[in-house]
Amino acid sequence: MSVKTYPVLKPAKQRALIDNATYLKWYKQSVADPEAFWGEHGKRIDWFKPYTKVKNTSFEGKVSIKWFEDGLTNVSYNCIDRHLEKRGDQVAIIWEGDNPYDDRKITYRELYEHVCRLANVLKANGVKKGDRVTIYMPMIPEAAYAMLACTRIGAVHSIVFGGFSPDALAGRIVDCQSTFVITADEGLRGGRTIPLKANTDQAIDIAKRDGVEVKSVLVVRRTAGKIHWFAERDIWYHQAVATVKADCPPAKMKAEDPLFILYTSGSTGKPKGVLHTTGGYLVYASMTHQYVFDYHDGDIYWCTADVGWVTGHSYIVYGPLANGATTLMFEGVPTYPDAGRFWDVVDKHKVNIFYTAPTAIRALMGQGDALVTRSSRKSLRILGSVGEPINPEAWEWYYHTVGEGRCPIVDTWWQTETGGILITPLPGATALKPGSATRPFFGVQPQLVDAEGKVIDGAADGNLCIIDSWPGQMRTVYGDHERFIQTYFSTYKGKYFTGDGCRRDEDGYYWITGRVDDVLNVSGHRMGTAEVESALVSHDAVSEAAVVGYPHDIKGQGIYSYVTLMVGQQGTEELRKELISHVRKEIGAIASPDKIQFAPGLPKTRSGKIMRRILRKIAEDDYGALGDTSTLADPTVVDDLIANRQNRK
Ligand code: WTA
């Protein structure tokens, strides 16, 4: 296959921060002497007490990761206070509401006051350093205030995506024993309301049964919709912030004090609480934000993610604000009022840097070019992509139609666990190949290994590991360090295993091929097959379920479920619908199965292990290549599965 290469484009008008020679030089230094490199770049944030130790990390044995460990700093101070003198009146957050006539601009000085007041409300309600605060919010500025207010007093936030169900919210509240929740009456997306407070009420009941009692719920009024009110527990945000002081000193935090927990799916069991800490995370998020997006003072920057995901943490809030940027926060969806909304917003706010997900690009691509070309997009300088591999067709459309061939695309590969971008082009330095995340960021050392762990050099396919630490790396699984070691450092001893497959080409470029474990990537959202399976089997009619991914034009991967029913149950259309809504209720709409096939039997080995390889092939409509089925306990189940497959064209 011939791969097209696009030469380095100089990002329009401004001088790019990094050229290729600088990239190569810095990269070499960063891996030859990480102490010296990060010792220097750690200074990009302000420290109350400077660090003297830079790196103290080991991927062996108990696995311990510490960066800048004797330094003292504060994240909200770095994201707000230190900018006040120079850019107090500069807009920090542009908020674009779901309704195109609804927007707000918040300056750094206003941000300071909002965050201090909220921090004082937290304190007044007994929240202390180290306490976990759950944030379950729509995309409104108060979500960012809530994050920053936690960091101001050293509380640890755990954001739960607003699309998750009460059950999923409860599980996360219980896991981190969080007794303070910040939410809104309702969310608003695409003209539809989301009952966040009602979900929270339900989640609190479930959590209570599981032993964790939420003491306070702070409620932002977003829609003024009708909600239940529990006076002993619920607090109106607008009333509470009016009664406290507008100043709150930032807590002096150790670099390794916990900053936030974010739950993410793995191949087994319940979602894990990925724990990030203070100093290293902020250094890494801000540095990658600056160089990957070639961020210059005055740029208007827009990342379309939700703060419920890691991309929202690092590249809507922490990275941009630490750099004194103007960051745009969008409440709505790409297709409301119509599929030209993104480009209208780009024109309305003169966005220079735009960062979104391949699934959105594919969906908009299908709506025709006229919705793009009705906008000018003159302000755009850099385009970014994240969350899943971007297929070359979508890349080309993004580059030529959206970017008119003048904006470099940064295809950024990273994970919740990595805290920030690890493999990416740098605008002005990297020649682009559509579909490749290209080269490692400074300090990042990728390695490909085969199934046995043998290192593969040169151009080849393998499993992607990272062999040394970088400051943004997660430090542990909250409350379960053993699971951290097991999940990431035991498959290949002494290496961080990403769970992704990857190809390296003859130019040393990396091409992520997708997960090699039982994790799905549905519209850029991570989903454990085990989670969907356990939601399905929790339904009374289901005896067994197996879930695999299959190629989906818009979502990247769709969710294909094989379901074996209890004796006496009929696989009707009605039951199919009921199972889908059951999964939505258990996890959330993002986990809705796209296909459900009722299967009287699943292909199992004689020892009872489900052969997912076969299920994947059938779901992919590739049943001509099932491979060896002779080890199956009952090979005839395969014929039945093929005869009844759901993908039939
Ligand atoms: C996938 C999102 C290809 C990958 C930041 C990874 C990507 C998982 C890319 C992490 C990309 C993310 N190209 N694949 N540019 N970015 N992925 O934790 O499989 O939600 O392991 O973090 O998304 O998803 P997560």
Coordinates of C-alpha atoms in Angstrom, one line a residue, residues 126 128 175 207 220 256 265 432 449 459 548 599 623:
G126 CA -16.5 20.2 55.7
K128 CA -10.9 18.8 53.4
D175 CA -15.4 3.0 45.0
A207 CA -24.6 4.0 47.2
V220 CA -26.1 24.3 39.9
E256 CA 2.7 13.7 44.5
S265 CA -12.8 0.6 31.5
L432 CA 2.2 14.0 8.2
V449 CA 7.0 -6.4 21.6
A459 CA 9.4 -1.7 10.7
V548 CA -17.3 -8.2 20.8
A599 CA -27.6 -17.6 20.4
Y623 CA -17.0 -16.1 8.7

